[in-house]
Amino acid sequence: MKSPRTAAFCFVLIVICSSETTLSVTTQPIVHPSILHDHGLAEEEPLRQRRAVAEGGPVEEEYTVDIEISLEDISFLESVKAHLNSLSLPIQGNSTDPGTDIVSMAVTTVCTPAGNDLLCSCEKGYVWPRERCLHSVTCQEHDSALSGHHCSCLKGLPPQGPFCQLPEAYITLKIRVRLNIGFQEDLKNTSSALYRSYKTDLERAFREGYKTLPGFRSAIVTQFTKGSVVVNYEVQLSSAPQPGSFHKANQQVTQNLNQTYKMDYNSFQGTPSNETKFTVIPEVIFEGDNVTLECESEIVSSNTSWYYEGRRLDMKDGGRFSIHTSVLNNMSLVSRLIIYNFTKRDAGEYRCKLTLDIFEFGDFRKLDVTPIRILAKEERKVVCDSNPISLNCCSENIANWSKIEWKQEGEIRILGNPETDLESSCSTYTLKADGTQCPSGSSGTTVTYTCEFVSPYGATGSKNIAVTFISVANLTITSDPISVSEGQRFSITCTSDVVNYDEVYWNTSAGIKIHPRFYTMEKYQDRAESVLTVQTSTREWNGTYHCIFRYKNSYSVATKDVTVHPLPLESDIMMDPLEASGLCTSSHQFKCCVEEEEGEEYFVTFHVDSLSFPAEKEVNGKQACYKYSLPANAPRWCPQHIDVFCHFTNAANSSVRSPPMKLTLLPGENITCRDPVIGIGEPGKIIQKLCQFSSVSRSPGQIIGGTITYRCVGSQWKEEKRGCISAPINGLLRLAKALIKSPSQDQKLPIYLRDLSVSSVKEEQDIRSSPGSLGAVISILDLLATVPTQVTSEMMRDILATINVILDKSTLNSWEKLRQQQNNQSSQFLHSVERFTKALQLGDHTPPFLFHPNVQMKSMVIKHGRPQVYQQKFVFTDSDLWGDVAIDECQLESLQPESSIVTVAFPTLKAILAKDAQKKTASNSLVMTTTVSHSISKPFRIAMTFKNSRRAGGTPQCVFWNFSLDNYAGGWDSSGCSVEDDGRGTRDRVFCKCNHLTSFSILMSPDSPDPGSLLKVLLDIISYIGLGFSIFSLAACLVVETMVWKSVTKNRTSYMRHICIVNIAFCLLIADVWFIVAGAIHDGYYPLNETACVAATFFIHFFYLSVFFWMLTLGLMLFYRLIFILHDASKSTQKALAFSLGYGCPLIISSITVGVTQPQEVYMRKNACWLNWEDTRALLAFAIPALMIVVVNVSITVVVITKILRPSIGDKPGKQEKSSLFQISKSIGVLTPLLGLTWGFGLATVIQGSNAVFHIIFTLLNAFQGLFILLFGCLWDQKVQEALLNKFSLSRWSSQHSKSTSLGSSTPVFSMSSPISRRFNNLFGKTGTYNVSTPETTSSSVENSSSAYSLLN
């Protein structure tokens, strides 16, 4: 090949040609040169290689031709590359040589000038041949290849080639074989003679044996290891061996090796190597991808297998995967495992194995599934107002997504515009809905839009976005014109065809929101409706109103004009006189006055009976008065009562009538009191007159409020009660009444409160002396407390300034007079304060406390995540009072964040509030009210400490103000509060704990034991110890009765007596058990389980009543057996009557009690599981029957003792007296506990002021009543004792003694003619004959005498 001509650049093009021909002899290479002419440059094309030679028959020959091209313009090279890439290979031969095809064309070498040198580099994938690198000068600065290795750059183009070509590929096989000889340590030393000798001999044998392998290149020993001697060596081949070829070659190796080496033919073993190329597509696997695992090896083998988690995969395993194995270019083996729809259960280790003779090749990969995570806002609301709304979807996974698709599903179809950026893995779907796409009937419909990400390998991931389409509301409003007069009602109905909205409200034309109390909101299936209702319209409602439905930033508005014509309200009409007396022969003046604005005109008439008369108008400033003079009546109409009304009619022909002015016409005989302003009256006559029209002094033009009550005493009118309100306070009261009817009351309230505080300070002297002005301020606060939804710190400062004035000590006299007139004013005031504090919003700039001489406020805001304790202390030095409030951290954690806790303390309010219902002595102490802005869970525990201003003479009691007591007038209540020991041991303070929030204080009670006092503890100890003994004794009594039942119930009287004793013991036992249950489910403050507490109360009530009624049954039976001796009822009749009385009556009483009181939740006490007393007096359902039974049993006891004291015939006086005293003592000792006389001590404990001794005696006797029943009702019975002795075989003599005693008992025999007279006389022991010595008796008489004995014993 010629040297290249001088040129700027040159490159070499390799062309591979294929030709099919028939040759019979070995031929010389045939070269078909191609001459490429471009830009007048020369080309040369040498023959480089013949790839295939065949002998005989048609063969396919392949030629490789290198073409050198020189050129001036380097840009032409890129054009050539582009042209070559665009060719469609193979290219068919031309007509000259039709059998030759061009198979491949590629640029291999490019030479560029560098100074005087020409640097020739190989294109990617090509290298200079090894021999060329060894014998040519390389580009040292460009090529770092070492001598003897492939290089990529040479200085100058080799004149005869070869040029850059594909690198040669060799296959290296690692093999080991065992020599059955002993291992010597020199074999580890590569420089030892033994090592070299072994290596030389073995490599020679390997070469001789493996030279028959196609493409054999070399065989090299690499290492000797123990066991015996293991030879590790490598064999290099240029092509893959054929199956079975290595077995033959190994035989040749064994034969060629000296037998002294004792090579074991069966020990040839291929060593695993990294000759296998393992690829996974895709690298990141998503669930649902079709995953391809490819195993490529240069060792061509037909035995290829795949394994998953150690288990071989078989085609019969199913259609979820496929395996394909093929040979590429007869040079490499490729096996592909395709897994379709890859899931999490497919994750794990995959391994491919290729086996060939003694060789095993392969590799493995562990595959994991990556979940597709898509980010999107899952819910959106779209208003159909043509504004564009974008739905966004982005993938967290970095992947080459093939596409992102949007789909929708829903009742309506609204398409959008998708915009996808695959590089950022995000897509946006823009919706632009208008009213035609989502009509009003479909408003609120939800359509699901799905963004779906699709990977190139089949995986899909999606995210649903629920889009709710909201139609722009079409509003319809009341169509009729609204024209009303002041005081009348009107309403506006605003209807939307859209059900879904964020907010509905009403505005004035000035943009002021109307208070929510004036409108309602209702949702229906196909519409939403808001109704603005004004019950009492004022002139402030005159104007235009907007009904507004808002959804996000979309507003639908409807407007309505309202015309309000001026008309006085009935309460604003001032009348004179309110009531009066007059002479029939005199005329009488009536007057109605109102405040009129300029331009207001009313037509006013006065109505007397059915007649009407026009009025005369008189204007004084803003006040207009209308007068009418009633002429004198004829004397025949006297006396007479007349009602006079004034009617105001406005321009809209609406009218209002004043309350009646009452006139009593008198003849004049008894009139003693006369006054030109008040009028005339008879002695004792009481009339009321407005202060405005009385003789109360006032400045001209001022309007004062309130009334004065006069009484005719002697010949003069005496002022009995004055309730006048000063003009400034009266003006504020009128404004307050108008404010709560105003549409913009929220906006006016702060200014009004400021004016109220200023006026209160200015009118302080009048408030102190006038109950009317004081009551007006309280009424103002009560009215205003209903307005605010939020109270700011500035508003609260003004409220407390007003409160400080009306709670001053100098106003206590006015408070007392006010309480005499209206009982609930003080409670009403306290309730107003609590409502204000609950609405107080504490901000960052709100002062934590506000101090005044008569009121103090402290507060705190609950912050999220900040543990804190609420503890506030209040000190009033002028009143010498102090107190503190504490709420622990545990209680505060239950409150919502940003909740505010406010405590207000009053030093004088205790003296102002009415005394409690129990008439306890009110101690001089603080009243502290604590409120929380948000709702709280109950119980909510709070601790307070009060200064004890009365250290002696009473027991302190913690109380709260219960607004519902005394018919909602309010009163002190101790429910849920208790006095606790604070551990300091001092009596100058009272420590209280309560389980709720409201206004608290302390009371002093000299009678009732305090829950934490020694007396209360002593009573509890006695009760529970006695209950223990009682339950044990009653159980023992029942056991004893069971044991001796047959022995002691042989006659009818004894049988009924023991029936009563058993039921008394049983009922008292069950009652005591329920008493313990009640104590367990109530902690003294509130029931732990309200249903269980109701049940415990019912059963305690029922079984204690049953005890009483069985005691009554026992007493009546004793009375019956001793008095009505001749009457003998059957056993079944007596049992039926006894059980009806013992259980029927208690069941009726207890059932009626719970049925009447429990529906109103006033069945139980608040601090115990027992019958209520404070609210319903339900306790009387137990007390009255019990006390009546006690009275009856006492009467029976008197009769029985009388019968016992009656002397028997034949007894000596001395013995009779002695025996009588014994019988009296025994009867009292037995009958008193049995018949319930001990409950008589309960009378003393009910009476207020009872001594503690009565409490102790009553508790002792009742707690140990079970023990009394065991001793006196059971064990003291001589028959019981004898039966027990016989039962245990201790003695027999007592039974014989009992028989003789029974036969010798006195048996009464009566000889009276009349049964009625006999019974009457027997009742008082006047007549009757006892036959003591006669032994023969009837069965009836024996039974009667023995039963009486048994009963008394």
CSV table of N, CA and C in Angstrom, one decimal, residues 37 88 130 194 220 252 261 278 373 399-400 471 478 593 610 642 740 839 866 1084 1120 1128 1232 1282 1316:
chain,number,residue,atom,x,y,z
A,37,HIS,N,-14.3,7.9,-5.1
A,37,HIS,CA,-13.8,9.2,-5.5
A,37,HIS,C,-14.6,10.3,-4.8
A,88,SER,N,-28.8,0.2,4.5
A,88,SER,CA,-29.5,-1.0,4.8
A,88,SER,C,-28.7,-2.2,4.3
A,130,ARG,N,-1.7,-6.6,18.3
A,130,ARG,CA,-0.6,-6.7,19.3
A,130,ARG,C,0.8,-6.6,18.6
A,194,LEU,N,11.7,-28.8,42.6
A,194,LEU,CA,10.6,-29.7,42.6
A,194,LEU,C,9.4,-29.0,41.9
A,220,ILE,N,-1.4,-23.6,31.5
A,220,ILE,CA,-0.4,-23.1,32.5
A,220,ILE,C,-0.9,-23.6,33.8
A,252,GLN,N,-6.0,-38.0,27.0
A,252,GLN,CA,-4.7,-37.9,26.4
A,252,GLN,C,-3.7,-37.3,27.4
A,261,TYR,N,3.4,-39.9,38.4
A,261,TYR,CA,2.6,-38.8,39.0
A,261,TYR,C,1.3,-39.3,39.5
A,278,PHE,N,-24.2,-11.9,33.6
A,278,PHE,CA,-25.5,-12.0,34.1
A,278,PHE,C,-26.1,-10.6,34.1
A,373,ARG,N,-44.5,4.7,44.0
A,373,ARG,CA,-45.1,5.7,44.9
A,373,ARG,C,-45.4,7.0,44.2
A,399,ALA,N,-37.4,6.9,37.4
A,399,ALA,CA,-37.6,5.8,36.3
A,399,ALA,C,-37.8,6.5,35.0
A,400,ASN,N,-37.5,5.7,33.9
A,400,ASN,CA,-37.8,6.2,32.6
A,400,ASN,C,-39.2,5.8,32.2
A,471,SER,N,-71.4,23.3,41.7
A,471,SER,CA,-72.0,24.3,40.8
A,471,SER,C,-72.0,25.7,41.5
A,478,THR,N,-86.8,35.5,48.8
A,478,THR,CA,-88.2,35.9,48.9
A,478,THR,C,-88.5,37.0,48.0
A,593,CYS,N,-96.3,59.0,76.3
A,593,CYS,CA,-95.2,59.8,75.7
A,593,CYS,C,-94.2,58.8,75.0
A,610,SER,N,-115.2,50.7,74.1
A,610,SER,CA,-115.2,50.5,72.7
A,610,SER,C,-115.2,51.8,71.9
A,642,ILE,N,-112.2,51.4,84.8
A,642,ILE,CA,-112.1,51.7,83.3
A,642,ILE,C,-110.6,51.5,82.9
A,740,ILE,N,-79.4,44.3,71.5
A,740,ILE,CA,-79.6,42.9,71.3
A,740,ILE,C,-80.6,42.6,70.1
A,839,ALA,N,-66.4,33.5,77.2
A,839,ALA,CA,-66.2,34.0,75.9
A,839,ALA,C,-64.9,34.8,75.8
A,866,ARG,N,-46.7,22.0,76.3
A,866,ARG,CA,-46.0,22.7,77.4
A,866,ARG,C,-46.6,22.2,78.8
A,1084,GLY,N,-67.9,9.5,96.8
A,1084,GLY,CA,-68.2,10.6,97.6
A,1084,GLY,C,-68.4,11.9,96.9
A,1120,TYR,N,-101.8,-10.0,117.5
A,1120,TYR,CA,-102.9,-10.9,117.1
A,1120,TYR,C,-103.0,-12.1,118.1
A,1128,ASP,N,-108.6,-17.9,115.2
A,1128,ASP,CA,-107.5,-18.7,114.8
A,1128,ASP,C,-107.5,-18.8,113.2
A,1232,THR,N,-87.2,-4.2,121.7
A,1232,THR,CA,-86.7,-3.0,121.1
A,1232,THR,C,-85.9,-3.1,119.8
A,1282,GLU,N,-82.4,-25.4,123.2
A,1282,GLU,CA,-82.6,-26.8,123.3
A,1282,GLU,C,-82.4,-27.6,122.1
A,1316,ILE,N,-117.2,-9.2,120.8
A,1316,ILE,CA,-116.6,-7.9,120.6
A,1316,ILE,C,-116.2,-7.3,122.0
